[in-house]
């Protein structure tokens, strides 16, 4: 992914905060996958077929060219643009085994948690991120992409849930509905991750991975009908739940998914864009607007009032943010990693459960619960980082 804009601010020096043993172009991305292993002669490590259960493991990700040093990677971070795509690769995979379906801890789960806790013990970032991808991606692509985010997040614990999907445009019609079978796996994975030593767990879903996460959170909430928000916060420690370019029915999300998500999370953040062509196509097929490209006329005044009443529910409209909104694929759908201003806010949201005004976002006139990225955004974020952490000021 291109470097988030704030990491290129000349006043900031973020790399020295990383412990010396983690200053490497190689880092772990933990995974739970329902994909089948790649066969002999197939590219990558897992293919697009359904596997046997959910496998837990670690992908060893390299950022940059094979011979790059840490200093060369950091230098590249400072000068990188979207026109300068950088290489990355999954160099190895270590499997711990298949997860148990009954939710009990087996050998695979214990080894998985031990590896996550070992990574957290090394890092200053004690937060864990769980990511659920969309369709038309390979296992290796997702691992490298989220390895990029882990790099900018200070090498905390990055976990991906990877479900099988084809690489053709028309796979959308079949793969996204079929993926609903993996909702219980995502639910069990969150329960498992809550057994880790992570201080908080931030969760993000993209495109048609969003209905999977939303339904898994609803199932998770239903496990504890007698528990309130405080008890659920102690049990699962979920910080931000983030939906980006989400291909989920707006009415269903507002009525069935927002309440359980807000019971579980400190904040619920939705990134949306009016220029997302992929979700425009999805809305046409479904006959209803999608969360990532919403038509608020689909909601009743009572539903809008209920959503607006809770400040922990945030909609970030990124339609007018300058710069790229995709890296290949359909126009306007990949903004959260292609656009370095938007990816800055996504990175902050994956790291800290802080309200939008503290992330330098603003309300457009007349829209109290909609947030936008202002023209002075990057300078504002850098200024606030320096005010909070003076040691980040770069020495000349």
Coordinates of N, CA and C in Angstrom, one line a residue, residues 67-299:
X67 N 16.4 -7.7 -1.2 CA 17.6 -7.3 -0.6 C 17.5 -6.0 0.2
X68 N 16.3 -5.4 0.3 CA 16.2 -4.2 1.0 C 16.6 -4.3 2.5
X69 N 17.2 -3.3 3.0 CA 17.4 -3.1 4.4 C 16.3 -2.4 5.1
X70 N 16.3 -2.3 6.4 CA 15.3 -1.5 7.1 C 15.4 -0.1 6.7
X71 N 16.6 0.5 6.7 CA 16.7 1.9 6.3 C 16.2 2.2 4.9
X72 N 16.4 1.2 4.0 CA 15.9 1.4 2.6 C 14.4 1.4 2.6
X73 N 13.7 0.6 3.4 CA 12.3 0.5 3.5 C 11.8 1.8 4.1
X74 N 12.4 2.4 5.1 CA 11.9 3.6 5.7 C 12.1 4.8 4.7
X75 N 13.2 4.8 4.0 CA 13.5 5.8 3.0 C 12.4 5.7 1.9
X76 N 12.0 4.5 1.5 CA 10.9 4.4 0.6 C 9.6 4.9 1.1
X77 N 9.4 4.6 2.4 CA 8.1 5.1 3.0 C 8.0 6.6 2.8
X78 N 9.1 7.3 3.0 CA 9.1 8.8 3.0 C 8.8 9.4 1.6
X79 N 9.2 8.6 0.5 CA 9.1 9.2 -0.8 C 8.0 8.5 -1.7
X80 N 7.4 7.4 -1.2 CA 6.5 6.6 -2.0 C 5.3 7.4 -2.4
X81 N 4.8 7.1 -3.6 CA 3.5 7.6 -4.1 C 2.7 6.4 -4.7
X82 N 1.5 6.6 -5.0 CA 0.7 5.5 -5.6 C 1.2 5.1 -7.0
X83 N 1.9 6.0 -7.6 CA 2.5 5.6 -9.0 C 3.7 4.7 -8.8
X84 N 4.2 4.6 -7.6 CA 5.4 3.8 -7.4 C 5.1 2.6 -6.6
X85 N 4.4 1.6 -7.2 CA 4.1 0.4 -6.5 C 5.3 -0.4 -6.0
X86 N 5.3 -0.8 -4.8 CA 6.5 -1.5 -4.2 C 6.2 -3.0 -4.1
X87 N 7.3 -3.8 -4.2 CA 7.1 -5.2 -4.1 C 6.9 -5.7 -2.7
X88 N 6.3 -6.8 -2.5 CA 6.2 -7.5 -1.2 C 5.8 -8.9 -1.5
X89 N 6.0 -9.8 -0.5 CA 5.8 -11.2 -0.8 C 5.5 -12.0 0.5
X90 N 4.8 -13.0 0.4 CA 4.7 -14.0 1.5 C 5.9 -15.0 1.3
X91 N 6.9 -15.0 2.2 CA 8.0 -15.9 2.0 C 7.9 -17.2 2.6
X92 N 7.0 -17.4 3.6 CA 6.8 -18.7 4.2 C 5.5 -18.7 4.9
X93 N 5.0 -19.9 5.2 CA 3.8 -20.1 6.0 C 4.0 -21.1 7.0
X94 N 3.6 -20.9 8.2 CA 3.7 -21.9 9.3 C 2.3 -22.2 9.8
X95 N 1.9 -23.4 9.6 CA 0.5 -23.8 10.1 C 0.6 -24.3 11.5
X96 N -0.4 -24.0 12.3 CA -0.5 -24.5 13.7 C -1.5 -25.7 13.7
X97 N -2.4 -25.7 12.7 CA -3.3 -26.8 12.7 C -4.7 -26.3 12.5
X98 N -5.7 -27.2 12.5 CA -7.1 -26.9 12.3 C -7.7 -26.5 13.6
X99 N -8.5 -25.4 13.6 CA -9.2 -24.9 14.8 C -10.3 -25.9 15.2
X100 N -10.6 -26.1 16.4 CA -11.7 -26.9 16.8 C -13.0 -26.2 16.6
X101 N -14.0 -26.9 16.2 CA -15.4 -26.4 15.9 C -16.2 -26.2 17.1
X102 N -15.8 -26.8 18.2 CA -16.6 -26.6 19.5 C -16.2 -25.4 20.3
X103 N -15.2 -24.7 19.8 CA -14.7 -23.5 20.5 C -13.8 -23.8 21.7
X104 N -13.5 -25.0 22.0 CA -12.5 -25.3 23.0 C -11.1 -25.1 22.5
X105 N -10.1 -25.0 23.5 CA -8.7 -24.8 23.1 C -8.1 -26.1 22.8
X106 N -7.6 -26.2 21.6 CA -6.8 -27.4 21.2 C -5.3 -26.9 21.1
X107 N -4.5 -27.8 20.5 CA -3.1 -27.5 20.4 C -2.9 -26.4 19.4
X108 N -3.7 -26.4 18.3 CA -3.5 -25.3 17.3 C -3.9 -23.9 17.9
X109 N -4.9 -23.9 18.7 CA -5.3 -22.6 19.3 C -4.3 -22.1 20.3
X110 N -3.7 -23.0 21.1 CA -2.7 -22.6 22.1 C -1.5 -22.1 21.4
X111 N -1.0 -22.7 20.3 CA 0.2 -22.3 19.6 C -0.1 -20.9 18.9
X112 N -1.3 -20.8 18.4 CA -1.7 -19.5 17.7 C -1.7 -18.4 18.7
X113 N -2.3 -18.6 19.9 CA -2.3 -17.5 20.9 C -0.9 -17.2 21.4
X114 N -0.1 -18.3 21.6 CA 1.3 -18.1 22.1 C 2.1 -17.2 21.2
X115 N 1.9 -17.5 19.9 CA 2.7 -16.7 18.9 C 2.2 -15.2 18.8
X116 N 0.9 -15.0 19.0 CA 0.4 -13.6 19.0 C 0.9 -12.9 20.3
X117 N 0.9 -13.6 21.4 CA 1.3 -13.0 22.6 C 2.8 -12.7 22.6
X118 N 3.6 -13.5 21.9 CA 5.0 -13.3 21.8 C 5.3 -12.1 20.9
X119 N 4.5 -11.9 19.9 CA 4.6 -10.7 19.1 C 4.3 -9.4 19.9
X120 N 3.2 -9.5 20.6 CA 2.7 -8.3 21.4 C 3.8 -8.0 22.5
X121 N 4.4 -9.0 23.0 CA 5.4 -8.7 24.1 C 6.6 -8.0 23.5
X122 N 6.9 -8.1 22.2 CA 8.0 -7.5 21.6 C 7.7 -6.0 21.3
X123 N 6.5 -5.7 21.0 CA 6.1 -4.4 20.4 C 5.6 -3.4 21.5
X124 N 5.8 -2.1 21.2 CA 5.2 -1.1 22.0 C 3.6 -1.0 21.7
X125 N 3.2 -1.5 20.6 CA 1.8 -1.6 20.3 C 1.2 -2.9 20.8
X126 N 0.4 -2.7 21.8 CA -0.2 -3.9 22.5 C -1.7 -4.2 21.9
X127 N -2.0 -3.6 20.8 CA -3.3 -3.8 20.2 C -3.3 -4.9 19.1
X128 N -4.4 -5.5 18.9 CA -4.5 -6.5 17.9 C -5.6 -6.1 16.9
X129 N -5.3 -6.3 15.6 CA -6.2 -6.0 14.5 C -6.7 -7.2 13.8
X130 N -8.0 -7.4 13.6 CA -8.5 -8.5 12.8 C -9.1 -7.9 11.6
X131 N -8.8 -8.5 10.4 CA -9.3 -8.0 9.1 C -10.0 -9.1 8.4
X132 N -11.2 -8.7 7.8 CA -12.0 -9.6 7.0 C -12.0 -9.0 5.6
X133 N -11.5 -9.7 4.6 CA -11.3 -9.1 3.3 C -12.6 -9.3 2.4
X134 N -12.6 -8.7 1.2 CA -13.7 -8.8 0.3 C -13.3 -9.9 -0.7
X135 N -13.9 -9.8 -1.9 CA -13.7 -10.9 -2.9 C -12.7 -10.5 -3.9
X136 N -12.3 -11.5 -4.8 CA -11.3 -11.3 -5.9 C -9.9 -11.0 -5.3
X137 N -9.5 -11.7 -4.3 CA -8.1 -11.5 -3.8 C -7.5 -12.8 -3.4
X138 N -6.2 -12.9 -3.5 CA -5.5 -14.1 -3.1 C -5.1 -14.0 -1.6
X139 N -4.7 -15.2 -1.1 CA -4.2 -15.2 0.3 C -3.0 -14.4 0.4
X140 N -2.0 -14.5 -0.5 CA -0.8 -13.7 -0.4 C -1.0 -12.2 -0.6
X141 N -1.9 -11.8 -1.5 CA -2.2 -10.4 -1.6 C -2.7 -9.8 -0.3
X142 N -3.7 -10.5 0.3 CA -4.2 -10.0 1.6 C -3.2 -9.9 2.7
X143 N -2.3 -10.9 2.7 CA -1.3 -11.0 3.7 C -0.3 -9.8 3.6
X144 N 0.1 -9.5 2.3 CA 1.1 -8.4 2.1 C 0.4 -7.1 2.4
X145 N -0.8 -6.9 1.9 CA -1.5 -5.7 2.2 C -1.6 -5.4 3.6
X146 N -2.1 -6.4 4.4 CA -2.2 -6.1 5.9 C -0.9 -6.1 6.6
X147 N 0.2 -6.7 6.0 CA 1.5 -6.6 6.5 C 2.0 -5.1 6.4
X148 N 1.5 -4.5 5.3 CA 1.8 -3.0 5.2 C 1.2 -2.2 6.3
X149 N -0.1 -2.5 6.6 CA -0.7 -1.8 7.7 C 0.0 -2.1 9.0
X150 N 0.4 -3.4 9.2 CA 1.1 -3.7 10.5 C 2.4 -3.0 10.6
X151 N 3.1 -2.7 9.5 CA 4.3 -2.0 9.5 C 4.0 -0.5 10.0
X152 N 3.0 0.1 9.5 CA 2.7 1.5 9.9 C 2.0 1.5 11.3
X153 N 1.5 0.4 11.8 CA 0.9 0.4 13.1 C 2.0 0.0 14.2
X154 N 3.2 -0.1 13.8 CA 4.3 -0.4 14.8 C 4.4 -1.9 15.1
X155 N 4.1 -2.7 14.2 CA 4.4 -4.2 14.3 C 3.6 -4.8 15.5
X156 N 2.4 -4.4 15.7 CA 1.6 -5.1 16.7 C 1.1 -6.4 16.1
X157 N 0.0 -7.0 16.6 CA -0.5 -8.2 16.1 C -1.5 -8.0 15.0
X158 N -1.3 -8.4 13.8 CA -2.2 -8.3 12.7 C -2.7 -9.7 12.4
X159 N -4.0 -9.9 12.4 CA -4.7 -11.2 12.1 C -5.6 -11.0 10.9
X160 N -5.6 -11.9 9.9 CA -6.5 -11.9 8.8 C -7.4 -13.1 8.9
X161 N -8.7 -12.9 8.6 CA -9.6 -14.0 8.3 C -9.7 -14.1 6.8
X162 N -9.3 -15.3 6.2 CA -9.2 -15.4 4.8 C -10.2 -16.5 4.3
X163 N -11.2 -16.1 3.5 CA -12.2 -17.1 3.0 C -11.9 -17.2 1.5
X164 N -12.4 -18.4 0.9 CA -12.1 -18.6 -0.5 C -12.9 -17.8 -1.5
X165 N -12.2 -17.2 -2.4 CA -12.9 -16.5 -3.5 C -12.1 -16.5 -4.8
X166 N -12.8 -16.5 -5.9 CA -12.2 -16.6 -7.2 C -11.7 -15.2 -7.6
X167 N -11.0 -15.1 -8.7 CA -10.4 -13.9 -9.1 C -11.0 -13.3 -10.4
X168 N -12.2 -13.7 -10.7 CA -13.0 -13.2 -11.9 C -14.1 -12.3 -11.4
X169 N -14.4 -11.3 -12.2 CA -15.5 -10.3 -11.9 C -16.8 -11.0 -11.5
X170 N -17.1 -12.1 -12.3 CA -18.4 -12.7 -12.1 C -18.5 -13.6 -10.8
X171 N -17.3 -13.8 -10.2 CA -17.3 -14.6 -8.9 C -18.1 -13.9 -7.8
X172 N -18.4 -12.6 -8.0 CA -19.2 -11.8 -7.0 C -20.5 -12.5 -6.8
X173 N -21.2 -12.9 -7.9 CA -22.5 -13.5 -7.8 C -22.6 -14.7 -6.9
X174 N -21.5 -15.5 -6.9 CA -21.6 -16.8 -6.2 C -20.7 -16.7 -4.9
X175 N -19.6 -16.1 -4.9 CA -18.6 -16.2 -3.8 C -19.1 -15.5 -2.6
X176 N -19.7 -14.3 -2.7 CA -20.1 -13.5 -1.6 C -21.2 -14.2 -0.8
X177 N -22.3 -14.7 -1.5 CA -23.3 -15.4 -0.8 C -22.8 -16.7 -0.1
X178 N -21.9 -17.5 -0.9 CA -21.4 -18.7 -0.3 C -20.6 -18.4 1.0
X179 N -19.9 -17.3 1.0 CA -19.1 -17.0 2.2 C -19.9 -16.9 3.5
X180 N -21.2 -16.8 3.4 CA -22.0 -16.7 4.7 C -21.8 -17.9 5.5
X181 N -21.4 -19.0 4.9 CA -21.1 -20.2 5.7 C -20.0 -20.1 6.7
X182 N -19.2 -19.0 6.5 CA -18.0 -18.8 7.4 C -18.3 -17.9 8.5
X183 N -19.5 -17.4 8.6 CA -19.8 -16.5 9.7 C -19.5 -17.1 11.1
X184 N -19.9 -18.3 11.4 CA -19.6 -18.9 12.7 C -18.1 -19.0 12.9
X185 N -17.3 -19.2 11.9 CA -15.8 -19.2 12.0 C -15.3 -17.9 12.5
X186 N -15.8 -16.8 11.9 CA -15.4 -15.5 12.4 C -15.8 -15.2 13.8
X187 N -17.0 -15.6 14.2 CA -17.4 -15.5 15.6 C -16.5 -16.2 16.5
X188 N -16.2 -17.5 16.2 CA -15.3 -18.3 17.0 C -13.9 -17.7 17.1
X189 N -13.4 -17.1 16.0 CA -12.1 -16.5 15.9 C -12.0 -15.3 16.9
X190 N -13.1 -14.4 16.9 CA -13.1 -13.3 17.8 C -13.0 -13.8 19.3
X191 N -13.8 -14.8 19.6 CA -13.8 -15.4 20.9 C -12.4 -15.8 21.3
X192 N -11.7 -16.5 20.3 CA -10.3 -17.0 20.5 C -9.4 -15.8 20.8
X193 N -9.5 -14.8 19.9 CA -8.5 -13.7 20.0 C -8.7 -12.9 21.4
X194 N -9.9 -13.0 21.9 CA -10.1 -12.3 23.2 C -9.3 -13.1 24.3
X195 N -8.8 -14.2 24.1 CA -8.0 -15.0 25.0 C -6.5 -14.5 25.0
X196 N -6.2 -13.7 24.0 CA -4.8 -13.2 23.8 C -4.5 -12.1 24.9
X197 N -3.3 -11.7 24.9 CA -2.9 -10.6 25.9 C -3.1 -9.2 25.3
X198 N -3.7 -9.1 24.1 CA -4.0 -7.8 23.5 C -4.8 -6.9 24.4
X199 N -4.4 -5.6 24.5 CA -5.1 -4.7 25.4 C -6.5 -4.4 24.8
X200 N -6.5 -4.3 23.4 CA -7.7 -4.0 22.7 C -7.7 -4.8 21.4
X201 N -8.9 -5.1 20.9 CA -9.0 -5.7 19.6 C -9.8 -4.8 18.7
X202 N -9.2 -4.3 17.6 CA -9.9 -3.5 16.6 C -10.1 -4.4 15.4
X203 N -11.3 -4.3 14.8 CA -11.8 -5.2 13.7 C -12.2 -4.4 12.5
X204 N -11.8 -4.8 11.3 CA -12.2 -4.1 10.1 C -12.6 -5.1 9.1
X205 N -13.7 -4.8 8.3 CA -14.1 -5.6 7.2 C -14.3 -4.7 6.0
X206 N -14.1 -5.3 4.8 CA -14.1 -4.6 3.5 C -15.1 -5.3 2.6
X207 N -15.8 -4.4 1.8 CA -16.6 -4.9 0.7 C -17.6 -6.0 1.2
X208 N -17.6 -7.2 0.5 CA -18.5 -8.2 0.9 C -18.0 -9.1 2.0
X209 N -16.9 -8.7 2.6 CA -16.5 -9.2 3.9 C -17.3 -8.6 5.0
X210 N -17.9 -7.4 4.7 CA -18.6 -6.7 5.8 C -19.9 -7.4 6.3
X211 N -20.8 -8.0 5.4 CA -21.9 -8.7 6.0 C -21.5 -9.9 6.8
X212 N -20.3 -10.5 6.5 CA -19.9 -11.6 7.3 C -19.5 -11.2 8.7
X213 N -18.8 -10.1 8.8 CA -18.4 -9.6 10.1 C -19.6 -9.1 10.9
X214 N -20.5 -8.4 10.2 CA -21.7 -7.8 10.9 C -22.5 -8.9 11.5
X215 N -22.7 -10.0 10.7 CA -23.5 -11.1 11.2 C -22.8 -11.9 12.4
X216 N -21.5 -12.0 12.3 CA -20.7 -12.6 13.3 C -20.8 -11.9 14.6
X217 N -20.7 -10.5 14.6 CA -20.9 -9.7 15.8 C -22.3 -9.8 16.4
X218 N -23.3 -9.9 15.5 CA -24.6 -10.1 16.1 C -24.8 -11.5 16.8
X219 N -24.2 -12.5 16.2 CA -24.1 -13.8 16.9 C -23.4 -13.8 18.2
X220 N -22.3 -13.1 18.2 CA -21.5 -12.9 19.4 C -22.2 -12.2 20.5
X221 N -22.9 -11.2 20.1 CA -23.7 -10.4 21.1 C -24.8 -11.3 21.7
X222 N -25.4 -12.2 20.8 CA -26.5 -13.0 21.3 C -26.1 -14.1 22.2
X223 N -24.8 -14.4 22.3 CA -24.3 -15.4 23.3 C -24.5 -14.9 24.7
X224 N -24.6 -13.6 24.9 CA -24.6 -13.1 26.3 C -25.8 -12.1 26.5
X225 N -27.0 -12.6 26.4 CA -28.2 -11.7 26.4 C -28.3 -11.0 27.7
X226 N -27.8 -11.5 28.8 CA -27.9 -10.8 30.1 C -26.8 -9.8 30.4
X227 N -25.8 -9.8 29.6 CA -24.7 -8.9 29.9 C -24.8 -7.5 29.2
X228 N -24.5 -6.5 29.9 CA -24.5 -5.1 29.3 C -23.2 -4.8 28.7
X229 N -23.0 -3.5 28.3 CA -21.9 -3.1 27.5 C -20.6 -3.2 28.4
X230 N -20.6 -2.9 29.6 CA -19.4 -2.9 30.5 C -18.9 -4.4 30.6
X231 N -19.8 -5.3 30.8 CA -19.4 -6.7 30.9 C -18.9 -7.2 29.6
X232 N -19.5 -6.8 28.5 CA -19.0 -7.2 27.2 C -17.7 -6.6 26.8
X233 N -17.4 -5.4 27.3 CA -16.1 -4.7 27.0 C -15.0 -5.5 27.8
X234 N -15.3 -5.9 29.0 CA -14.3 -6.6 29.8 C -14.1 -8.0 29.2
X235 N -15.1 -8.6 28.6 CA -15.0 -10.0 28.1 C -14.2 -10.0 26.8
X236 N -14.5 -9.0 25.9 CA -13.9 -9.1 24.5 C -13.0 -8.0 24.2
X237 N -13.0 -6.9 24.9 CA -12.0 -5.7 24.7 C -12.0 -5.2 23.3
X238 N -13.2 -5.1 22.7 CA -13.2 -4.6 21.3 C -13.2 -3.1 21.3
X239 N -12.3 -2.5 20.6 CA -12.2 -1.1 20.5 C -13.0 -0.5 19.4
X240 N -12.4 -0.4 18.2 CA -13.2 0.1 17.0 C -13.6 -1.1 16.2
X241 N -14.8 -1.0 15.7 CA -15.3 -1.9 14.6 C -15.5 -1.0 13.4
X242 N -14.8 -1.4 12.3 CA -14.7 -0.5 11.1 C -15.2 -1.2 9.9
X243 N -16.1 -0.5 9.2 CA -16.6 -1.1 7.9 C -16.2 -0.1 6.8
X244 N -15.4 -0.6 5.8 CA -15.0 0.2 4.7 C -15.5 -0.3 3.4
X245 N -16.1 0.6 2.6 CA -16.6 0.3 1.3 C -17.5 -1.0 1.4
X246 N -18.4 -0.9 2.3 CA -19.1 -2.2 2.8 C -20.3 -2.5 1.9
X247 N -20.3 -3.8 1.4 CA -21.3 -4.3 0.5 C -22.3 -5.0 1.4
X248 N -23.1 -4.3 2.2 CA -24.1 -4.9 3.1 C -25.3 -4.0 3.0
X249 N -26.5 -4.6 3.0 CA -27.7 -3.8 2.8 C -27.9 -2.8 3.9
X250 N -28.1 -1.6 3.5 CA -28.2 -0.5 4.5 C -29.3 -0.7 5.5
X251 N -30.5 -1.0 5.1 CA -31.6 -1.2 6.1 C -31.3 -2.4 7.0
X252 N -30.7 -3.5 6.5 CA -30.4 -4.6 7.4 C -29.4 -4.2 8.4
X253 N -28.4 -3.4 8.0 CA -27.3 -3.0 8.9 C -27.9 -2.1 10.0
X254 N -28.7 -1.1 9.6 CA -29.2 -0.2 10.6 C -30.1 -0.9 11.6
X255 N -30.9 -1.9 11.2 CA -31.9 -2.5 12.0 C -31.3 -3.7 12.8
X256 N -30.4 -4.4 12.2 CA -30.0 -5.7 12.8 C -28.6 -5.7 13.3
X257 N -27.7 -4.9 12.8 CA -26.3 -5.0 13.0 C -25.7 -3.8 13.9
X258 N -26.3 -2.7 13.8 CA -25.8 -1.5 14.6 C -25.9 -1.8 16.1
X259 N -27.1 -2.2 16.6 CA -27.2 -2.4 18.0 C -26.3 -3.4 18.6
X260 N -26.1 -4.6 18.1 CA -25.1 -5.5 18.7 C -23.7 -5.0 18.6
X261 N -23.4 -4.4 17.4 CA -22.0 -3.9 17.3 C -21.7 -2.8 18.3
X262 N -22.6 -1.9 18.5 CA -22.4 -0.8 19.5 C -22.4 -1.4 21.0
X263 N -23.1 -2.5 21.2 CA -23.0 -3.1 22.5 C -21.6 -3.7 22.7
X264 N -20.9 -4.2 21.7 CA -19.6 -4.8 21.8 C -18.5 -3.9 21.7
X265 N -18.6 -2.8 20.9 CA -17.4 -2.0 20.6 C -17.5 -0.6 21.2
X266 N -16.3 0.0 21.4 CA -16.3 1.4 21.9 C -16.7 2.3 20.8
X267 N -16.4 2.0 19.5 CA -16.8 2.9 18.4 C -17.2 2.0 17.2
X268 N -18.1 2.5 16.4 CA -18.5 1.8 15.2 C -18.3 2.9 14.1
X269 N -17.4 2.6 13.2 CA -17.0 3.6 12.2 C -17.3 3.0 10.8
X270 N -18.0 3.8 10.0 CA -18.4 3.4 8.6 C -17.8 4.4 7.7
X271 N -16.9 3.9 6.7 CA -16.4 4.8 5.7 C -17.3 4.6 4.4
X272 N -17.7 5.7 3.8 CA -18.6 5.6 2.7 C -18.2 6.6 1.6
X273 N -18.6 6.3 0.4 CA -18.2 7.1 -0.8 C -19.3 7.1 -1.8
X274 N -19.7 8.3 -2.3 CA -20.7 8.4 -3.4 C -20.1 8.0 -4.7
X275 N -18.8 7.9 -4.9 CA -18.2 7.6 -6.2 C -17.7 6.1 -6.3
X276 N -18.2 5.3 -5.4 CA -17.9 3.9 -5.3 C -18.7 3.1 -6.4
X277 N -18.1 2.8 -7.5 CA -18.8 2.2 -8.6 C -19.1 0.7 -8.3
X278 N -18.3 0.1 -7.6 CA -18.5 -1.3 -7.3 C -19.8 -1.5 -6.4
X279 N -20.0 -0.6 -5.5 CA -21.2 -0.6 -4.7 C -22.4 -0.1 -5.4
X280 N -22.2 0.8 -6.4 CA -23.3 1.2 -7.3 C -23.8 0.0 -8.1
X281 N -22.9 -0.9 -8.6 CA -23.2 -2.1 -9.3 C -24.0 -3.0 -8.3
X282 N -23.5 -3.2 -7.1 CA -24.1 -4.0 -6.1 C -25.5 -3.6 -5.8
X283 N -25.7 -2.3 -5.6 CA -27.0 -1.7 -5.3 C -28.0 -2.0 -6.5
X284 N -27.5 -1.9 -7.7 CA -28.3 -2.2 -8.9 C -28.8 -3.7 -8.8
X285 N -27.9 -4.6 -8.5 CA -28.3 -6.0 -8.5 C -29.2 -6.3 -7.3
X286 N -29.0 -5.7 -6.2 CA -29.8 -6.0 -5.0 C -31.1 -5.2 -4.9
X287 N -31.1 -4.1 -5.7 CA -32.3 -3.3 -5.6 C -32.4 -2.5 -4.3
X288 N -31.3 -2.3 -3.6 CA -31.3 -1.5 -2.4 C -29.9 -0.9 -2.2
X289 N -29.8 0.2 -1.5 CA -28.5 0.8 -1.3 C -27.7 0.1 -0.3
X290 N -26.4 0.2 -0.5 CA -25.4 -0.5 0.3 C -24.8 0.5 1.4
X291 N -24.3 -0.1 2.5 CA -23.8 0.7 3.6 C -22.7 1.6 3.1
X292 N -21.8 1.1 2.2 CA -20.7 1.9 1.8 C -21.0 3.0 0.7
X293 N -22.2 3.0 0.2 CA -22.7 4.0 -0.7 C -24.2 4.2 -0.4
X294 N -24.5 4.8 0.8 CA -25.9 4.8 1.3 C -26.8 5.8 0.7
X295 N -28.1 5.4 0.6 CA -29.1 6.3 0.3 C -30.0 6.4 1.5
X296 N -29.9 7.5 2.2 CA -30.6 7.6 3.5 C -32.1 7.6 3.4
X297 N -32.6 7.7 2.2 CA -34.1 7.6 2.0 C -34.6 6.2 2.3
X298 N -33.6 5.2 2.3 CA -34.0 3.9 2.6 C -34.3 3.7 4.1
X299 N -34.0 4.7 4.9 CA -34.2 4.5 6.4 C -35.4 5.4 6.8

